[in-house]
XYZ file of C-alpha atoms in Angstrom:
476
model
C -41.612 -137.449 62.981
C -43.752 -135.385 65.360
C -42.282 -131.995 66.189
C -41.021 -131.511 69.725
C -41.436 -128.062 71.226
C -38.069 -126.339 71.500
C -37.112 -124.825 74.848
C -39.904 -123.386 77.003
C -39.426 -126.154 79.582
C -39.966 -123.895 82.573
C -43.146 -122.452 81.049
C -44.483 -125.877 80.070
C -43.874 -127.262 83.551
C -45.742 -124.360 85.139
C -48.766 -124.807 82.865
C -48.827 -128.581 83.421
C -48.564 -128.116 87.199
C -51.418 -125.597 87.222
C -53.670 -128.043 85.403
C -53.243 -130.458 88.318
C -53.703 -127.792 90.989
C -56.657 -128.001 93.374
C -57.513 -124.326 93.099
C -58.329 -121.810 90.393
C -55.503 -119.986 88.601
C -55.370 -116.868 86.444
C -52.370 -116.935 84.068
C -51.217 -114.045 81.879
C -48.875 -114.866 78.986
C -47.280 -111.984 77.114
C -44.357 -111.244 74.817
C -43.428 -109.878 71.425
C -45.630 -110.652 68.428
C -44.550 -113.879 66.641
C -42.632 -115.162 69.679
C -44.770 -118.300 70.020
C -47.217 -117.573 72.861
C -50.231 -119.233 71.272
C -48.127 -122.199 70.106
C -46.821 -122.682 73.655
C -50.296 -122.706 75.193
C -51.798 -124.967 72.536
C -48.863 -127.357 72.895
C -49.131 -127.420 76.684
C -52.786 -128.457 76.511
C -52.691 -130.412 73.249
C -55.237 -127.928 71.887
C -57.836 -129.250 74.337
C -59.646 -126.298 75.948
C -63.008 -126.167 77.608
C -63.558 -122.772 75.975
C -61.301 -120.886 73.576
C -61.706 -117.446 72.027
C -59.359 -115.216 70.008
C -59.880 -111.457 69.764
C -60.407 -109.791 66.405
C -57.654 -107.423 65.323
C -59.934 -104.774 63.854
C -63.388 -105.021 65.341
C -65.626 -102.974 67.621
C -67.576 -104.369 70.545
C -70.385 -105.709 68.325
C -67.964 -107.742 66.177
C -66.132 -109.029 69.254
C -69.431 -110.156 70.817
C -70.411 -111.801 67.520
C -67.107 -113.642 67.739
C -67.909 -114.792 71.297
C -71.424 -115.824 70.322
C -70.192 -117.956 67.404
C -67.582 -119.727 69.570
C -70.014 -120.280 72.430
C -72.859 -121.516 70.197
C -70.575 -124.173 68.668
C -70.279 -125.798 72.105
C -74.033 -126.217 72.529
C -75.979 -129.315 71.447
C -77.557 -129.023 67.987
C -80.859 -127.182 68.072
C -80.085 -125.336 71.321
C -81.261 -121.738 71.235
C -78.452 -119.457 72.368
C -79.360 -115.821 73.108
C -76.998 -113.192 71.724
C -75.095 -111.456 74.569
C -76.032 -107.797 74.852
C -72.684 -106.914 76.470
C -69.568 -108.497 77.954
C -71.130 -108.925 81.403
C -73.879 -110.961 79.779
C -71.341 -112.966 77.760
C -69.296 -113.918 80.818
C -72.501 -114.794 82.691
C -73.447 -117.170 79.864
C -69.997 -118.717 80.049
C -70.050 -119.191 83.828
C -73.572 -120.690 83.739
C -72.460 -123.210 81.134
C -69.232 -124.079 82.971
C -71.255 -124.779 86.122
C -73.288 -127.350 84.184
C -70.236 -129.391 83.209
C -68.990 -132.496 85.052
C -66.378 -132.116 87.765
C -62.781 -131.631 86.676
C -60.438 -128.840 85.638
C -61.882 -126.403 83.123
C -59.352 -124.596 80.943
C -60.410 -121.266 79.415
C -58.075 -119.687 76.876
C -58.613 -116.077 75.754
C -56.063 -115.241 73.056
C -55.098 -111.721 71.909
C -56.809 -110.275 74.966
C -55.987 -106.587 74.226
C -58.088 -106.761 71.059
C -61.232 -107.402 73.119
C -60.739 -104.131 75.000
C -62.270 -101.820 72.418
C -63.396 -98.280 73.404
C -66.448 -98.216 75.700
C -66.712 -102.001 75.549
C -66.626 -102.601 79.295
C -64.577 -105.733 78.650
C -62.094 -105.312 81.506
C -64.888 -104.656 84.028
C -66.701 -107.763 82.843
C -63.552 -109.914 83.013
C -62.846 -108.545 86.474
C -66.375 -109.441 87.620
C -66.145 -112.919 86.071
C -62.934 -113.702 87.937
C -63.594 -111.969 91.263
C -67.234 -112.921 91.752
C -67.213 -116.442 90.324
C -64.043 -118.125 88.986
C -61.655 -117.297 91.856
C -64.079 -118.795 94.398
C -64.030 -122.161 92.643
C -61.303 -124.802 92.616
C -61.532 -125.971 89.010
C -60.923 -122.945 86.743
C -57.693 -122.375 84.846
C -58.042 -119.046 83.037
C -55.226 -118.332 80.571
C -55.084 -114.990 78.801
C -52.535 -114.051 76.167
C -51.512 -110.896 74.349
C -48.760 -109.482 72.156
C -49.260 -105.892 73.329
C -47.038 -106.349 76.371
C -47.640 -102.804 77.613
C -51.418 -103.357 77.603
C -51.024 -106.676 79.408
C -48.865 -105.084 82.080
C -50.824 -101.882 82.618
C -54.393 -103.120 82.243
C -54.085 -106.596 83.662
C -50.979 -107.499 85.644
C -50.495 -104.075 87.261
C -54.180 -103.176 87.235
C -55.034 -100.799 90.077
C -58.745 -101.574 90.039
C -60.655 -104.788 90.630
C -58.012 -106.936 88.958
C -55.241 -105.645 91.229
C -53.086 -108.631 92.254
C -55.621 -111.046 90.765
C -53.296 -112.574 88.146
C -51.815 -115.551 89.995
C -49.071 -116.388 87.467
C -47.379 -114.457 84.673
C -45.242 -115.750 81.805
C -43.157 -113.348 79.719
C -42.140 -115.381 76.682
C -38.732 -114.415 75.299
C -37.253 -115.057 71.824
C -35.150 -118.172 71.344
C -31.554 -118.094 72.451
C -28.870 -119.161 69.992
C -28.810 -122.584 71.651
C -32.558 -122.925 71.070
C -32.169 -121.785 67.440
C -29.533 -124.480 66.942
C -31.859 -127.075 68.524
C -34.724 -125.921 66.288
C -32.727 -126.488 63.111
C -31.284 -129.773 64.360
C -34.852 -130.962 64.732
C -35.375 -130.055 61.073
C -32.153 -131.889 60.112
C -30.695 -128.643 58.786
C -26.906 -128.446 58.635
C -26.218 -124.821 59.560
C -23.000 -123.982 61.383
C -22.828 -121.538 64.270
C -21.549 -118.695 62.077
C -24.594 -118.977 59.781
C -26.925 -119.183 62.787
C -25.417 -116.005 64.222
C -26.012 -114.332 60.847
C -29.633 -115.463 60.913
C -30.055 -114.297 64.511
C -28.791 -110.843 63.535
C -31.735 -110.631 61.120
C -34.518 -112.422 63.029
C -33.541 -112.071 66.678
C -34.546 -115.659 67.412
C -38.254 -115.049 66.775
C -39.687 -118.566 66.225
C -42.218 -117.564 63.559
C -39.460 -115.973 61.483
C -37.345 -119.105 61.820
C -40.260 -121.140 60.456
C -39.982 -119.225 57.179
C -36.453 -120.531 56.553
C -36.114 -123.120 53.769
C -33.526 -125.539 55.086
C -32.407 -126.554 51.610
C -30.979 -123.065 51.062
C -28.109 -121.249 52.747
C -28.814 -118.529 55.298
C -27.813 -115.688 52.890
C -30.137 -117.184 50.250
C -32.982 -117.321 52.769
C -32.399 -113.743 53.916
C -32.378 -112.623 50.292
C -35.636 -114.426 49.475
C -37.475 -113.414 52.661
C -36.383 -109.798 52.657
C -35.835 -108.768 49.073
C -38.118 -110.815 46.830
C -41.434 -109.134 45.979
C -43.471 -111.548 48.114
C -40.853 -112.067 50.830
C -42.366 -112.398 54.293
C -39.896 -110.042 55.968
C -40.548 -107.434 53.284
C -44.128 -106.812 54.469
C -43.852 -107.650 58.162
C -42.728 -104.255 59.489
C -45.945 -102.258 59.083
C -48.082 -105.174 60.252
C -45.889 -105.630 63.310
C -46.419 -102.189 64.834
C -49.974 -101.611 63.582
C -51.100 -104.812 65.292
C -49.693 -103.723 68.657
C -50.443 -100.013 68.908
C -53.649 -98.227 67.903
C -51.715 -95.122 66.864
C -48.348 -96.526 65.886
C -46.882 -93.470 64.117
C -44.973 -92.222 67.180
C -43.721 -95.699 68.010
C -42.410 -96.122 64.476
C -40.806 -92.648 64.617
C -38.816 -93.706 67.700
C -37.735 -96.981 66.091
C -36.730 -95.231 62.845
C -34.707 -92.636 64.761
C -32.827 -95.196 66.856
C -32.056 -97.262 63.741
C -29.923 -94.374 62.460
C -27.553 -94.356 65.442
C -26.259 -97.744 66.486
C -24.691 -96.617 69.756
C -28.017 -95.326 71.035
C -29.260 -91.953 72.223
C -30.157 -90.102 75.372
C -33.846 -89.450 75.926
C -33.385 -85.776 75.078
C -31.617 -86.477 71.793
C -34.060 -89.232 70.846
C -37.185 -87.136 71.366
C -35.659 -84.183 69.507
C -34.674 -86.253 66.468
C -37.980 -88.157 66.462
C -39.882 -84.834 66.635
C -41.709 -85.835 69.826
C -42.440 -83.361 72.594
C -41.134 -84.270 76.027
C -43.863 -85.289 78.431
C -46.147 -88.075 79.577
C -47.206 -89.184 76.086
C -43.579 -89.615 74.990
C -42.798 -91.521 78.187
C -45.729 -93.824 77.437
C -44.487 -94.505 73.887
C -40.966 -95.294 75.092
C -42.269 -97.524 77.875
C -44.550 -99.431 75.517
C -41.703 -100.087 73.092
C -39.423 -101.132 75.932
C -41.960 -103.509 77.451
C -42.580 -105.101 74.052
C -38.843 -105.718 73.597
C -38.282 -103.371 70.665
C -36.011 -100.909 72.442
C -33.867 -101.002 75.565
C -33.286 -98.281 78.121
C -29.697 -99.121 78.937
C -28.556 -98.251 82.442
C -25.493 -95.992 82.515
C -22.501 -97.114 84.567
C -22.900 -94.158 86.929
C -26.596 -95.032 87.327
C -27.608 -91.435 86.589
C -30.956 -91.301 84.836
C -29.855 -88.502 82.496
C -27.029 -90.706 81.175
C -29.258 -93.681 80.341
C -29.064 -94.727 76.686
C -31.965 -95.840 74.503
C -31.076 -98.430 71.858
C -33.045 -100.255 69.173
C -32.856 -103.927 70.146
C -35.351 -105.529 67.775
C -33.113 -107.259 65.250
C -35.722 -107.487 62.510
C -36.707 -103.793 62.720
C -33.072 -102.697 62.469
C -32.457 -104.975 59.494
C -35.631 -103.857 57.732
C -34.898 -100.158 58.149
C -31.230 -100.478 57.174
C -31.611 -102.728 54.141
C -35.138 -103.676 53.036
C -37.280 -100.537 53.213
C -35.602 -98.526 50.460
C -35.002 -101.358 48.015
C -37.081 -102.284 45.010
C -38.431 -105.837 44.715
C -36.860 -105.761 41.248
C -33.447 -105.770 42.977
C -34.049 -109.285 44.228
C -30.371 -110.167 44.572
C -29.687 -107.069 46.636
C -28.607 -108.887 49.790
C -26.245 -111.466 48.309
C -24.551 -108.885 46.087
C -23.933 -106.540 49.019
C -22.455 -108.939 51.576
C -19.069 -107.233 51.491
C -20.298 -103.646 51.430
C -19.419 -100.984 54.056
C -23.122 -100.858 54.989
C -23.118 -104.589 55.669
C -19.963 -104.386 57.772
C -21.341 -101.496 59.860
C -24.655 -103.264 60.442
C -23.109 -106.654 61.216
C -20.786 -105.131 63.803
C -23.666 -103.510 65.677
C -26.010 -106.479 65.248
C -23.381 -108.833 66.670
C -23.037 -106.545 69.693
C -26.784 -106.899 70.224
C -26.509 -110.695 69.907
C -23.948 -110.638 72.708
C -26.102 -108.344 74.852
C -28.981 -110.802 74.408
C -26.742 -113.574 75.798
C -25.198 -111.978 78.870
C -25.992 -115.052 80.983
C -23.957 -117.205 78.587
C -21.078 -114.707 78.675
C -21.063 -114.699 82.471
C -21.086 -118.497 82.449
C -18.095 -118.557 80.096
C -16.274 -116.110 82.373
C -16.975 -118.392 85.337
C -18.907 -115.709 87.212
C -22.474 -117.064 87.049
C -22.557 -117.166 90.848
C -21.053 -113.695 91.335
C -23.342 -110.726 91.869
C -22.955 -108.371 88.908
C -24.398 -105.191 87.438
C -24.365 -104.778 83.664
C -24.427 -101.371 82.036
C -23.088 -99.200 79.247
C -20.577 -96.387 79.664
C -19.867 -93.193 77.750
C -17.193 -90.766 78.810
C -15.358 -87.643 77.685
C -12.266 -85.964 79.078
C -10.157 -83.211 77.540
C -11.812 -83.682 74.174
C -11.339 -87.463 74.111
C -14.496 -89.575 73.945
C -15.043 -93.285 74.481
C -17.951 -95.696 74.716
C -18.147 -99.233 76.086
C -21.292 -101.136 75.214
C -21.039 -103.797 77.914
C -19.582 -103.245 81.367
C -19.881 -106.128 83.825
C -19.262 -104.710 87.282
C -18.588 -107.615 89.639
C -18.948 -107.885 93.390
C -15.532 -109.620 93.531
C -13.741 -106.328 92.747
C -13.310 -106.918 89.011
C -14.839 -105.071 86.071
C -15.059 -106.738 82.648
C -14.969 -104.210 79.815
C -16.376 -106.126 76.844
C -15.508 -105.424 73.228
C -17.496 -107.319 70.595
C -16.258 -107.857 67.040
C -17.899 -109.675 64.129
C -15.624 -111.089 61.442
C -15.445 -114.033 59.047
C -12.114 -115.194 60.489
C -10.156 -114.923 63.771
C -9.982 -111.248 64.704
C -6.574 -109.584 64.759
C -5.795 -106.640 67.052
C -3.412 -104.342 65.203
C -1.406 -101.462 66.669
C -4.017 -98.811 65.901
C -6.819 -100.765 67.575
C -4.493 -101.679 70.454
C -3.809 -97.983 71.052
C -7.554 -97.230 70.892
C -8.276 -99.933 73.470
C -5.588 -98.633 75.830
C -7.006 -95.140 75.492
C -10.533 -96.399 76.171
C -9.460 -98.308 79.294
C -7.459 -95.312 80.501
C -10.406 -92.946 80.085
C -12.689 -95.370 81.894
C -10.308 -95.590 84.856
C -9.759 -91.825 85.020
C -13.390 -90.779 84.717
C -14.908 -93.463 86.959
C -12.028 -93.383 89.465
C -12.593 -97.085 90.069
C -10.219 -99.090 92.238
C -11.370 -102.411 90.799
C -9.245 -104.559 88.511
C -10.052 -104.038 84.815
C -10.284 -107.132 82.608
C -10.540 -106.481 78.887
C -12.875 -109.120 77.461
C -13.013 -109.697 73.716
C -16.054 -111.496 72.284
C -15.577 -112.392 68.619
C -16.987 -114.848 66.116
C -13.884 -117.028 65.743
C -11.664 -115.853 68.587
C -8.508 -113.737 68.503
C -5.267 -114.052 66.627
C -2.799 -114.524 69.472
C -0.379 -111.758 68.544
C 1.617 -109.487 70.861
C -1.146 -106.889 71.074
C -3.731 -109.449 72.149
C -1.385 -111.104 74.631
C -0.564 -107.774 76.271
C -4.098 -106.434 76.539
C -6.770 -109.129 76.667
C -7.636 -111.067 79.824
C -10.620 -112.973 78.371
C -10.848 -114.212 74.768
C -14.333 -115.573 74.033
C -15.612 -116.829 70.669
C -19.214 -117.047 69.475
C -19.284 -120.658 70.677
C -19.885 -119.477 74.250
C -23.105 -117.767 73.110
C -24.530 -121.173 72.169
C -24.309 -122.562 75.703
C -27.641 -123.841 76.951
């Protein structure tokens, strides 16, 4: 049976509509590495492009031009003499001359891994700018699609370009990881019989990255797959980490230092604490590193409830990076049953609790839908407070325009979660501190989000206004 592309319906519709449009379009597609950008574009056009070129990961301007020359020469009739382009301006001139010679009809040009073309002193961006501004944009039959995994490069050098490409990109597509609903649809298509609990476990490792999901052997359980992919000597997830960051950033050491530092503190850090512990000096270069990681989806700058910049929290949000640093990096491939044997360890319980919180934070729209507030204006944030030596933190605050605040507590467990007296007292203390410190007049609804729901005991009945299970996270 032919595979059907999962999700991406909005993106596919846009690309199909642009192909029928009676004017030229310049589309930028960006998102995290392995998220399926190239697959989306190839699927949308059935791999039929007038001209297609993919940048080389490690190549100077001469190698990149060789790459262009080889792709361009393949399109010419046998025996045609094709001059080698002396620079990118010449290459784009060759391309435009050839496109002008073609019959009428839409011409789709796909440049994949665009940031790799922009090598030092290559003049690539100037040449692309000239190609679009002086020729393609004036026509009615050019659909130029560019794609890149270095989201920060795509945003700074292309989408938010302040030079000749300023406001020239007509459409942008930021491709996000699969939701849990899309993960479930993906495995249904493969006739895999994984329940929602196992899919949540897999999401806590892969973050819904389609390429990682492709590595799963559906004849094995999720724990078996995680063990094989992460802990066997040739496991894909064992070697992915270094490739991931090196492919996105030319000098990735500082980016990795930030990710490693955040992996050690689940609740996140202030900018000051993060830079100190990552041994980075405060300044423009550190701001650039943090912004690049944020734009690529590896970290999140989490707005504080009081909206004060100094209270913003940085958290590691890339599921795979957290899992790798917590469990894979310091293991030997000889310990190839490391994951399965440690499923009930304190380290596993600590990681799974935090990872499940991140799963919930990646599905805030589904949580709002389950609460019946999809149409209510809301602001989501985190909150940390201290008063008279008592500290508290709430990882998800949903501040609603209808005078209600949902304080969300997220708990991962293998069975219905039971609130005992000690936890009940801690929750009351947390709610009390929140009310005192924020001085809010809004109604406070304690919202519990758990894997299998709550045990309906006296503590739960007295405290909890909203009891949500992981099933709500799978809503489409």
